[in-house]
mmCIF file of C-alpha atoms in Angstrom:
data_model
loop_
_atom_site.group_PDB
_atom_site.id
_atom_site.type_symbol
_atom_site.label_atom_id
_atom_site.label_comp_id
_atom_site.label_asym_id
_atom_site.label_seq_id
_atom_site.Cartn_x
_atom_site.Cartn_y
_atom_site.Cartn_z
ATOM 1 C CA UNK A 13 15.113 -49.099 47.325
ATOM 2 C CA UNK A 14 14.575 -52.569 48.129
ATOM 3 C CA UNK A 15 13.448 -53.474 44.871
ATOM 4 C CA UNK A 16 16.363 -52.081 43.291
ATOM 5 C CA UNK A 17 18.589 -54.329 45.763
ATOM 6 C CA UNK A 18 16.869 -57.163 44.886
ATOM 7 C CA UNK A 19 17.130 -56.527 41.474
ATOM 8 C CA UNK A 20 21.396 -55.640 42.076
ATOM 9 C CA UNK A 21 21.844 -58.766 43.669
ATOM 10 C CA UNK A 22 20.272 -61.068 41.215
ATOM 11 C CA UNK A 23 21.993 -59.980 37.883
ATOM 12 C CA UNK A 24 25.201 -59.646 40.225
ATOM 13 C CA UNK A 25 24.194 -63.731 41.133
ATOM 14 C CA UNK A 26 23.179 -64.351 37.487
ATOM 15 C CA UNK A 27 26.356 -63.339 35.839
ATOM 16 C CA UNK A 28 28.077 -66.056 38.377
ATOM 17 C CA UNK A 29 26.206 -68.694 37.605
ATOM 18 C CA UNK A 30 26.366 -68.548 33.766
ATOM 19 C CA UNK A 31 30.457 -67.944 34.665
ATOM 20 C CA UNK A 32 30.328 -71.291 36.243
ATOM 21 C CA UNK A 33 27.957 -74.387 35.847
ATOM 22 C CA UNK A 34 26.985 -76.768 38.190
ATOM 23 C CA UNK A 35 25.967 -79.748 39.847
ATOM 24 C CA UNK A 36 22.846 -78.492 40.934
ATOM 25 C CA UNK A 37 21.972 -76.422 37.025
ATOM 26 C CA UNK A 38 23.435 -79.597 35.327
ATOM 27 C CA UNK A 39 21.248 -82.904 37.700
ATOM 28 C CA UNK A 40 18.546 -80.738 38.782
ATOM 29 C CA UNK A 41 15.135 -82.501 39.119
ATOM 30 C CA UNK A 42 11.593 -81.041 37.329
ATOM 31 C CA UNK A 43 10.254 -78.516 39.885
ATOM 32 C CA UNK A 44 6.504 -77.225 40.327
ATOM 33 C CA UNK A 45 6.737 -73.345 39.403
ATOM 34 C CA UNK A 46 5.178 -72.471 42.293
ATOM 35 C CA UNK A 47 4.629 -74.455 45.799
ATOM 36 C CA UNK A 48 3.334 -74.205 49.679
ATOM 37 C CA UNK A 49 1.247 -74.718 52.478
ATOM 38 C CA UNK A 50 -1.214 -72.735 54.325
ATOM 39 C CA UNK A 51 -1.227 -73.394 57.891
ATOM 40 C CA UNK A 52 -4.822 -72.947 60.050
ATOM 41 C CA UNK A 53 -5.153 -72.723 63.206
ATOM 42 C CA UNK A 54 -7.598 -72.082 66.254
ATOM 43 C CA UNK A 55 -6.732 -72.534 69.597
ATOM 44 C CA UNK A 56 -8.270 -72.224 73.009
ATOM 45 C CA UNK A 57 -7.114 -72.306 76.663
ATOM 46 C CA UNK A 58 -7.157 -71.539 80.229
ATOM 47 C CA UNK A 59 -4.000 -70.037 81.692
ATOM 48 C CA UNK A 60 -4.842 -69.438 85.325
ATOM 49 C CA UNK A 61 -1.603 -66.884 85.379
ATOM 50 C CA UNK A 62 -3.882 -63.914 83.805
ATOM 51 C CA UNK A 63 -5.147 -61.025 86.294
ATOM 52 C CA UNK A 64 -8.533 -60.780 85.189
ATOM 53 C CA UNK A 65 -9.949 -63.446 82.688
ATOM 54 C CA UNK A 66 -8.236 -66.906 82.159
ATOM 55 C CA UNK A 67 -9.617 -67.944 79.091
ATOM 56 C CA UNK A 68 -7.533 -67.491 75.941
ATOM 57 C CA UNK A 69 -8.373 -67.645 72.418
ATOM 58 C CA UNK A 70 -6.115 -68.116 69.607
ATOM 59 C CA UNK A 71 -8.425 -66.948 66.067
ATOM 60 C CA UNK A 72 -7.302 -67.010 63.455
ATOM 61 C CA UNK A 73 -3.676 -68.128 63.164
ATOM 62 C CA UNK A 74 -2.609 -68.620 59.302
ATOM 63 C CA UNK A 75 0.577 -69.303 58.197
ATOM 64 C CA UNK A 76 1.435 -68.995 54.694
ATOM 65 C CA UNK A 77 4.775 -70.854 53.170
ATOM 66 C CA UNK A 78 5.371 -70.029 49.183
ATOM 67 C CA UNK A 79 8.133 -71.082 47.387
ATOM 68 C CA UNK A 80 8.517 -70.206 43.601
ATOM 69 C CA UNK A 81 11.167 -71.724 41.285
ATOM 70 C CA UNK A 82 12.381 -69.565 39.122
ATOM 71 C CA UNK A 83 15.357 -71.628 37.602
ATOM 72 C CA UNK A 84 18.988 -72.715 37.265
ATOM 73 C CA UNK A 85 19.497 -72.697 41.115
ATOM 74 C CA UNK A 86 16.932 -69.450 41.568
ATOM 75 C CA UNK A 87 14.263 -69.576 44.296
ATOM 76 C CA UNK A 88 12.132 -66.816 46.138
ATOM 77 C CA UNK A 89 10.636 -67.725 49.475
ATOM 78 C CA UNK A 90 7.951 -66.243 51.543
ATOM 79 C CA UNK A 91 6.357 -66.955 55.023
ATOM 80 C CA UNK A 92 3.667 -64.506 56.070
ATOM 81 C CA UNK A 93 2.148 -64.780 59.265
ATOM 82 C CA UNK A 94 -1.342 -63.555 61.099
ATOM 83 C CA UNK A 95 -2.151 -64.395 64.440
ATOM 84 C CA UNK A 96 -4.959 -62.890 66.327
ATOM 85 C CA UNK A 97 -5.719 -63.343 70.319
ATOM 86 C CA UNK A 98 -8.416 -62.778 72.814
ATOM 87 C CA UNK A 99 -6.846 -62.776 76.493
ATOM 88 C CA UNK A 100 -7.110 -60.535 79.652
ATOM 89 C CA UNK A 101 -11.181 -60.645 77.860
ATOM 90 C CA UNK A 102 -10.590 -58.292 74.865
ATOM 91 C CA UNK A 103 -9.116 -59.008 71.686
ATOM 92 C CA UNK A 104 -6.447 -57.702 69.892
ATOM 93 C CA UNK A 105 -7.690 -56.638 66.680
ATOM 94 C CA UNK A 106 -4.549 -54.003 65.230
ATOM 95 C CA UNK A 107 -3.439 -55.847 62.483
ATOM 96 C CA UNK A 108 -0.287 -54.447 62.386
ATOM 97 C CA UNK A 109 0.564 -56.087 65.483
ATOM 98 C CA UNK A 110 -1.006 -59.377 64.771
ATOM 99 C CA UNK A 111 0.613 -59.723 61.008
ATOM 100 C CA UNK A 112 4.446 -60.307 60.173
ATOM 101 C CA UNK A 113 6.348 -61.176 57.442
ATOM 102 C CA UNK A 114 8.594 -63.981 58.899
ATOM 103 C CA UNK A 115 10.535 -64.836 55.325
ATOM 104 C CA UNK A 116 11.031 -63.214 52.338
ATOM 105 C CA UNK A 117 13.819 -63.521 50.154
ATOM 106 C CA UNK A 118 16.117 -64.631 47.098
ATOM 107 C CA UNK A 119 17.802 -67.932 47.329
ATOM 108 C CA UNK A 120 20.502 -69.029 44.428
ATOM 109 C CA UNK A 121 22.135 -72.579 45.092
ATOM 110 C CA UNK A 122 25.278 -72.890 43.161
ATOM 111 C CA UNK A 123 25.855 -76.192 44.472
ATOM 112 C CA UNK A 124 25.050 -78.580 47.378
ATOM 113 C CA UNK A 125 28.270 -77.022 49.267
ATOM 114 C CA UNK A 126 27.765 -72.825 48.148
ATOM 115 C CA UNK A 127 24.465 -70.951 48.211
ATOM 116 C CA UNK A 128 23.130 -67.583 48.891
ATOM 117 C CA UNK A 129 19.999 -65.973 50.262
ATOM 118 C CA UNK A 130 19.099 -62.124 50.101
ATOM 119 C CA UNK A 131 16.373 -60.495 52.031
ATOM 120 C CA UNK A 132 14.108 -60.738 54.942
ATOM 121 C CA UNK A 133 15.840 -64.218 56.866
ATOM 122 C CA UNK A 134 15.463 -65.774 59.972
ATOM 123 C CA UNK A 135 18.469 -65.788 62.836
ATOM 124 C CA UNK A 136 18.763 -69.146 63.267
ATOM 125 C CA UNK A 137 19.414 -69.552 67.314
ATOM 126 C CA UNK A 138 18.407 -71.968 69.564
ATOM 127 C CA UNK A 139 15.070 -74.962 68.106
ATOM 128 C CA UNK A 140 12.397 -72.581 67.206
ATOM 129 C CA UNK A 141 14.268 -69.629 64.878
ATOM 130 C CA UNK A 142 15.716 -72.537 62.998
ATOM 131 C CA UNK A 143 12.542 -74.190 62.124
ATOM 132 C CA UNK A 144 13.380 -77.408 63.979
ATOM 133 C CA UNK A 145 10.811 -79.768 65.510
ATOM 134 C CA UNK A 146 7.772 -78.351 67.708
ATOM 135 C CA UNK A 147 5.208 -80.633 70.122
ATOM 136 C CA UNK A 148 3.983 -77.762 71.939
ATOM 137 C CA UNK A 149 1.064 -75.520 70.989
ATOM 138 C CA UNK A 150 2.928 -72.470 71.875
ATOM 139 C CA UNK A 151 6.663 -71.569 71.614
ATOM 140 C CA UNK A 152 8.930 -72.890 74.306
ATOM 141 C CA UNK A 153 9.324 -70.529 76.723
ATOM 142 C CA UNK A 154 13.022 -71.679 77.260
ATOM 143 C CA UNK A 155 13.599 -69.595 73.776
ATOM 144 C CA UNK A 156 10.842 -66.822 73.925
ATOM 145 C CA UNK A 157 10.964 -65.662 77.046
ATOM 146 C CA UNK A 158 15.402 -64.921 76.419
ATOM 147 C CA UNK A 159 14.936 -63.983 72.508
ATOM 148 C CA UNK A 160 12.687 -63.095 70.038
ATOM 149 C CA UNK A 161 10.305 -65.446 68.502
ATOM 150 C CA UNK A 162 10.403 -66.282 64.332
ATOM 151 C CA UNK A 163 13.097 -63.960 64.991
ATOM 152 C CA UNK A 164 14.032 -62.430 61.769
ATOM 153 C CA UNK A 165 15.903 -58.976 59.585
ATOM 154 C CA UNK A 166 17.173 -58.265 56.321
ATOM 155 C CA UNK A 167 20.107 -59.814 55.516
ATOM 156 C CA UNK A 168 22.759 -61.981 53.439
ATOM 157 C CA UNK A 169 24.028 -65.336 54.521
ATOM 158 C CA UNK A 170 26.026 -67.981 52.889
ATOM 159 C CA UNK A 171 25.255 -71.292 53.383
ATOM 160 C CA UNK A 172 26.246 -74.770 51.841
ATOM 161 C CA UNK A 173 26.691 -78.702 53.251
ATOM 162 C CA UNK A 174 30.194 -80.576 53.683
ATOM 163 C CA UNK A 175 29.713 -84.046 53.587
ATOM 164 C CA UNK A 176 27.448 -84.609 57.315
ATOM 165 C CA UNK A 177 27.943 -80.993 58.045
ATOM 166 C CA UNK A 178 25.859 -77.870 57.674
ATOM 167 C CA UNK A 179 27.185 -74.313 57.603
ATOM 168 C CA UNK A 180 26.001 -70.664 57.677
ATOM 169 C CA UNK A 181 27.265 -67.193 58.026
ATOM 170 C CA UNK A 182 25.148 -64.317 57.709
ATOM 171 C CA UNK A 183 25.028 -60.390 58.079
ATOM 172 C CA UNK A 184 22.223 -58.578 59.134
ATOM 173 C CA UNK A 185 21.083 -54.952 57.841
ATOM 174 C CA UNK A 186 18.304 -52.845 59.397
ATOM 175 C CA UNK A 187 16.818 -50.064 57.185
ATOM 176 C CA UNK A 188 14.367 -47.706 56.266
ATOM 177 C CA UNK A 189 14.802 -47.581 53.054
ATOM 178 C CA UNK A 190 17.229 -45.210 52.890
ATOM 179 C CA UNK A 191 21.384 -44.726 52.677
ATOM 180 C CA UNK A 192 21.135 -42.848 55.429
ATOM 181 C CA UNK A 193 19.021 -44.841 57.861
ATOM 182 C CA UNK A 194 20.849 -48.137 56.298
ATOM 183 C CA UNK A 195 22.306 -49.941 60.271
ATOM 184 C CA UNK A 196 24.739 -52.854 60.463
ATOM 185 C CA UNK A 197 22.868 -55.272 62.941
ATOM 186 C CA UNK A 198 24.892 -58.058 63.627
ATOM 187 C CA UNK A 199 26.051 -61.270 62.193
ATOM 188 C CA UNK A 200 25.657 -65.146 62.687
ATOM 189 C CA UNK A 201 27.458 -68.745 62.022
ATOM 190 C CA UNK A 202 26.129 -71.837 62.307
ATOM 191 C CA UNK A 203 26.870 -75.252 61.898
ATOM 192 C CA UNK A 204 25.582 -78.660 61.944
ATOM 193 C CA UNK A 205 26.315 -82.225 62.200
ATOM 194 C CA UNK A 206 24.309 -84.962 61.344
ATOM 195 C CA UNK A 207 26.220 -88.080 61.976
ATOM 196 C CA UNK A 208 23.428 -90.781 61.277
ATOM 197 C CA UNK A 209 20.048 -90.420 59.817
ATOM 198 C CA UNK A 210 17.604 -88.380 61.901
ATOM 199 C CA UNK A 211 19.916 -87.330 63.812
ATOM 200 C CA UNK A 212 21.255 -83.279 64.232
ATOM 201 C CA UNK A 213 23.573 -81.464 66.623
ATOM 202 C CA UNK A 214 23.948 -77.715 66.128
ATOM 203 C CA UNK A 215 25.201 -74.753 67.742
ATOM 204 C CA UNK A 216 24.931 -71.187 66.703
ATOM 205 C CA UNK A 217 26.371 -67.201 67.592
ATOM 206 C CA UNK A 218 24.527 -64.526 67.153
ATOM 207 C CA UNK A 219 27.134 -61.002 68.126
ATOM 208 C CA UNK A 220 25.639 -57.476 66.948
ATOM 209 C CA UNK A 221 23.723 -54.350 68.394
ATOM 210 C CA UNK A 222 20.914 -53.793 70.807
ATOM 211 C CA UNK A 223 20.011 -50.524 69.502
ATOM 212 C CA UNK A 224 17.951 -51.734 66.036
ATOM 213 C CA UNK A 225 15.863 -54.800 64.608
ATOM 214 C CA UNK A 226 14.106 -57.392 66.124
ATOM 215 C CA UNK A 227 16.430 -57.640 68.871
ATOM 216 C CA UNK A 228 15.697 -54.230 69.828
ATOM 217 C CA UNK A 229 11.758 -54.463 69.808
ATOM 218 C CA UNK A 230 10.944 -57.985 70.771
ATOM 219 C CA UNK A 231 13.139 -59.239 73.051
ATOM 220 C CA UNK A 232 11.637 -59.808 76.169
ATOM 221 C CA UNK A 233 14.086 -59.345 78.559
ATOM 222 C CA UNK A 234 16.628 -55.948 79.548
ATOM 223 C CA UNK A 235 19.664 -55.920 77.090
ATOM 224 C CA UNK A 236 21.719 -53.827 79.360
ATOM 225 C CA UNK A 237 24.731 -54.176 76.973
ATOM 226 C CA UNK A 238 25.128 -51.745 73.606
ATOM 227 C CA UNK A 239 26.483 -55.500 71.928
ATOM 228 C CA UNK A 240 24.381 -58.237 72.914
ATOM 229 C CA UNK A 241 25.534 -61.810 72.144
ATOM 230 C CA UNK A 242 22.886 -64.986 71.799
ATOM 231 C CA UNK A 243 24.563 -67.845 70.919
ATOM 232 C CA UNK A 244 23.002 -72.063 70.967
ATOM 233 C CA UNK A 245 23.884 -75.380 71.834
ATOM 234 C CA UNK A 246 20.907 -77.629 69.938
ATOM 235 C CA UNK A 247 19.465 -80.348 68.512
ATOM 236 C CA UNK A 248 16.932 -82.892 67.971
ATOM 237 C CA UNK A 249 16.058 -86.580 66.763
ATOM 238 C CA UNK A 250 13.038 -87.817 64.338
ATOM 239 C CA UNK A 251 12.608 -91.453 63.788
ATOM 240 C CA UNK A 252 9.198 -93.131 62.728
ATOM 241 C CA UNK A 253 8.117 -92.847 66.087
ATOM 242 C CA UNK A 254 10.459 -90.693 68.039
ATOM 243 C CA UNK A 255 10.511 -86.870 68.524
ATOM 244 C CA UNK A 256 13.232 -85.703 70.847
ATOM 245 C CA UNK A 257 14.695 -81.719 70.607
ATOM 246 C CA UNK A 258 16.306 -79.703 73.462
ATOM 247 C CA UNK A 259 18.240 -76.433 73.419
ATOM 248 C CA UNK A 260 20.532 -74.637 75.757
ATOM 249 C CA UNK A 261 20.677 -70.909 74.895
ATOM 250 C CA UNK A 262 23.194 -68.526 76.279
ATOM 251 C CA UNK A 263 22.739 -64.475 76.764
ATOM 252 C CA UNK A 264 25.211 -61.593 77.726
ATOM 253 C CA UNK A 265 22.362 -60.221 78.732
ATOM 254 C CA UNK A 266 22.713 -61.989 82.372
ATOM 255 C CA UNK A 267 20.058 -64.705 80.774
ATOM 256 C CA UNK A 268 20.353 -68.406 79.692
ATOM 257 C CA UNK A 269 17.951 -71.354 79.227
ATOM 258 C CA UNK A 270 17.669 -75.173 78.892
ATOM 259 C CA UNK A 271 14.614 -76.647 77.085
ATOM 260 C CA UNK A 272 13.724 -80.508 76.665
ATOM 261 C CA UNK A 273 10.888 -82.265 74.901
ATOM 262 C CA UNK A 274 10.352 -85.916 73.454
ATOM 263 C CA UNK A 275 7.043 -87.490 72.006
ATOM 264 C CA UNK A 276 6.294 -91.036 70.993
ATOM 265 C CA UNK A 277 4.200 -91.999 68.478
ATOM 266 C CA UNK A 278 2.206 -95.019 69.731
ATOM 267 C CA UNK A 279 -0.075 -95.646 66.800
ATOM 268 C CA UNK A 280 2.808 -95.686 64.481
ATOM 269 C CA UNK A 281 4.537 -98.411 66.989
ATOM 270 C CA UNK A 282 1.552 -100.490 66.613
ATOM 271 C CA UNK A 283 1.598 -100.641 62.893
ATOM 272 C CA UNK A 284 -0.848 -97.534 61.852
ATOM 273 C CA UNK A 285 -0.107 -96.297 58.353
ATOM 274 C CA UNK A 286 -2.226 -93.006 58.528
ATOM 275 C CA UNK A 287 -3.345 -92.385 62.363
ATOM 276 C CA UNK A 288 -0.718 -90.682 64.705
ATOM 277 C CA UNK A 289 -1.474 -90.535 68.366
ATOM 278 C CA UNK A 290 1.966 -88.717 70.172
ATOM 279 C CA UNK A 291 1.874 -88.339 73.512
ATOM 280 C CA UNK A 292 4.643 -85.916 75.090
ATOM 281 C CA UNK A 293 6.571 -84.238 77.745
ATOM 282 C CA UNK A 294 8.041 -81.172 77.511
ATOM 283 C CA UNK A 295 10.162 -79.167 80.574
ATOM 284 C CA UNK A 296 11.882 -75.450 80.338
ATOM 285 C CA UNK A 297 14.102 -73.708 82.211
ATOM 286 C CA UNK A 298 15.113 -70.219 82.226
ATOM 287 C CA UNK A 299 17.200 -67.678 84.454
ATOM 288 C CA UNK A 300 16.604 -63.786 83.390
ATOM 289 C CA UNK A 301 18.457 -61.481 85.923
ATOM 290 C CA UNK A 302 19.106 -64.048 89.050
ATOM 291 C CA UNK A 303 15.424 -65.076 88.939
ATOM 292 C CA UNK A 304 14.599 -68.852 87.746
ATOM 293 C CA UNK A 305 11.467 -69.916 86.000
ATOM 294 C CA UNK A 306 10.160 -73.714 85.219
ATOM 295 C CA UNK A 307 7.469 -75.124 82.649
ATOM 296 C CA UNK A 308 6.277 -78.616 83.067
ATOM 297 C CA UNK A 309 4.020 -79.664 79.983
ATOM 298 C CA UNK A 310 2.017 -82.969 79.010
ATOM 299 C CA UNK A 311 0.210 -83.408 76.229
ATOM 300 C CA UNK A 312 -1.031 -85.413 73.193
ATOM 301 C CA UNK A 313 -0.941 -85.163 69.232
ATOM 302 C CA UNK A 314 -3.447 -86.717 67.191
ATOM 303 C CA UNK A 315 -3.615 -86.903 63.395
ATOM 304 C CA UNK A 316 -6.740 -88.699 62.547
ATOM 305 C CA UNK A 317 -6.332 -87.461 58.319
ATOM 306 C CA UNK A 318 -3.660 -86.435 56.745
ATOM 307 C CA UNK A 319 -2.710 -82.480 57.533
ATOM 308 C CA UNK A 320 -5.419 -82.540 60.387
ATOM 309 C CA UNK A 321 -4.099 -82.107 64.179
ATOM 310 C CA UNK A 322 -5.416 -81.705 67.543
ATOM 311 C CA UNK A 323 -3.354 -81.134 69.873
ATOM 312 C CA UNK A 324 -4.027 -80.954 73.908
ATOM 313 C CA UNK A 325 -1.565 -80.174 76.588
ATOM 314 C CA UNK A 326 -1.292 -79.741 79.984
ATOM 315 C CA UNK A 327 1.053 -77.373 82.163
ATOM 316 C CA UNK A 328 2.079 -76.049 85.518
ATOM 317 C CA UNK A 329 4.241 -72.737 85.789
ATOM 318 C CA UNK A 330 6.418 -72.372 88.609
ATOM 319 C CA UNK A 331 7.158 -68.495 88.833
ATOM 320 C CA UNK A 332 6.590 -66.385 91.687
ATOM 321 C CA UNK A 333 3.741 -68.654 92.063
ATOM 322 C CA UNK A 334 2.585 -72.414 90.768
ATOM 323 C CA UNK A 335 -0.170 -71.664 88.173
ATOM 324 C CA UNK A 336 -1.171 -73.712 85.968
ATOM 325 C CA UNK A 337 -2.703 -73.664 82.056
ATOM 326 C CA UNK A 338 -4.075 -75.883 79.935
ATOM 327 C CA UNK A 339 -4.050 -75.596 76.041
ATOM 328 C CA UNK A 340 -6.775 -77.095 72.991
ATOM 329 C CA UNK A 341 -5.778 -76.817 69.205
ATOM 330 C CA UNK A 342 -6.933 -77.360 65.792
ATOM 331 C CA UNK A 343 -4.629 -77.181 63.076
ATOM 332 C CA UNK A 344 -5.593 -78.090 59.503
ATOM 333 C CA UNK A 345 -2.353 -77.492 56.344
ATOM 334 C CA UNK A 346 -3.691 -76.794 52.958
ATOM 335 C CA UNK A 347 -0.502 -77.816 50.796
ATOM 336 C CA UNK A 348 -0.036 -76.844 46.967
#
């Protein structure tokens, strides 16, 4: 069944494009037929929070980001996703629960201001689901612990870019396979500014059903409603040495969140070509069901080569009780 769709919506795509030609078919550049980056990762910590055993590990973590160009406009995208970890002392080792497909779908650019994507897509609310900038090891909590994380679904969305704006509008479809298990989830628009270079201010709406998806299975806190709304005020600035992002997210769900982090790169300041050294702050805020939480991270990127990170960080949790955790990484990209 999904092949078939894929297959529907391609010659349906196919027949437009060769019905009208384009900037993008008629000034587009020589692209690699196939492209990506494989992500590595191992990390270790102490979070002091844990009942039993503090120590965390983090092995392996791979990420893997394809992109294949398939011409005039055509692209299919994948990001595939394995993350294993050892905490409360015992691993988790089903790998259906430590392996998800986070992308996979059919893009077809028209032109810089129409395109379309069909299949497996993210829901682009709040920093982290729309793949903006990240200091921290682990996601914000400000985001995962009101939403989903890489939260993603099958679905259609039109997108395209008005002179300094960016726009989206998707729908969202959760299936089986089947006509008759076939659900309407929800839908999404987004937009974007970017006034100058570096610079981006977004917001997003996310309005659709509690009872299927992603939003059904991951999210962390009670949807009490039968529609459940998410919606984003965001952005984030990246200069040669600046790194600045923060998010307020909003929940019908009686939840909402504010989430702040900036890093400076001081070797880059000083007139390094290859090393980074980043220090950074980073402080969350989030309110589930009357009840306020706070994260207060410090920490420090360092990119001796090119594609190789460590990354330490410091934190103190105020929930029911201050606890603190403290966070090691090594993160090496393999890019093709």
């Amino acid at each position: 069944m999904l092949r078939i769709y894929f297959v529907a919506v391609a010659l349906m795509a196919a027949a437009l494009s060769s019905a009208q030609e384009t900037a993008v078919d008629s000034s587009r550049t020589v692209e690699p037929p196939v492209s990506g980056s494989i992500n590595y990762q191992t990390n270790y910590g102490r979070h002091y929070d844990a009942e039993n055993d503090p120590t965390l590990w983090d092995f392996p973590h791979v990420v893997i980001d394809v992109a294949a160009s398939l011409g005039r406009g055509w692209h299919a995208v994948g990001e595939f996703e394995y993350e294993r970890f050892r905490q409360e002392g015992a691993w988790q080792n089903y790998f259906r629960d430590n392996y998800t497909t986070n992308l996979l779908y059919l893009d077809k650019q028209w032109s810089q201001a129409a395109g379309m994507k069909v299949g497996i897509l993210n829901i682009p609310v709040g920093i982290l689901n729309n793949y903006g900038p990240a200091l921290t090891i682990y996601d914000p909590n400000s985001e995962v612990e009101v939403m989903p994380a890489t939260w993603h679904d099958f679905g259609v969305s039109f997108y395209g870019t008005s002179g300094k704006i960016d726009y989206q509008a998707s729908t969202y479809f959760y299936s089986e396979f089947t006509a008759h298990s076939t659900r309407f989830l929800g839908g999404l628009l987004r937009a974007d500014y970017r006034p100058v270079e570096g610079l981006r201010i977004g917001t997003s709406g996310y309005y659709g059903t509690s009872d299927w998806g992603m939003v059904q299975k991951t999210t962390p806190i009670e949807l009490p409603h039968k529609k459940s709304f998410f919606g984003s005020v965001d952005g984030d600035y990246q200069s040669d040495v600046w790194t600045v992002s923060g998010s307020f997210i909003y929940s019908n769900a009686d939840a909402r969140s504010v989430g702040l982090e900036a890093g400076y790169d001081v070797a880059a300041a000083l007139g390094a070509k290859s090393l980074r050294v980043v220090p950074f702050a980073r402080y969350d805020n989030w309110r589930v069901a009357g009840t306020t939480t706070q994260d207060y991270i410090l920490g420090i990127h360092i990119v001796p080569l090119k594609n190789l990170e460590l990354i330490g960080q410091f934190g103190r949790n105020f929930a029911a009780r201050a606890t603190n955790f403290f966070d090691l990484s090594f993160n090496y990209t393999w890019e093709f």
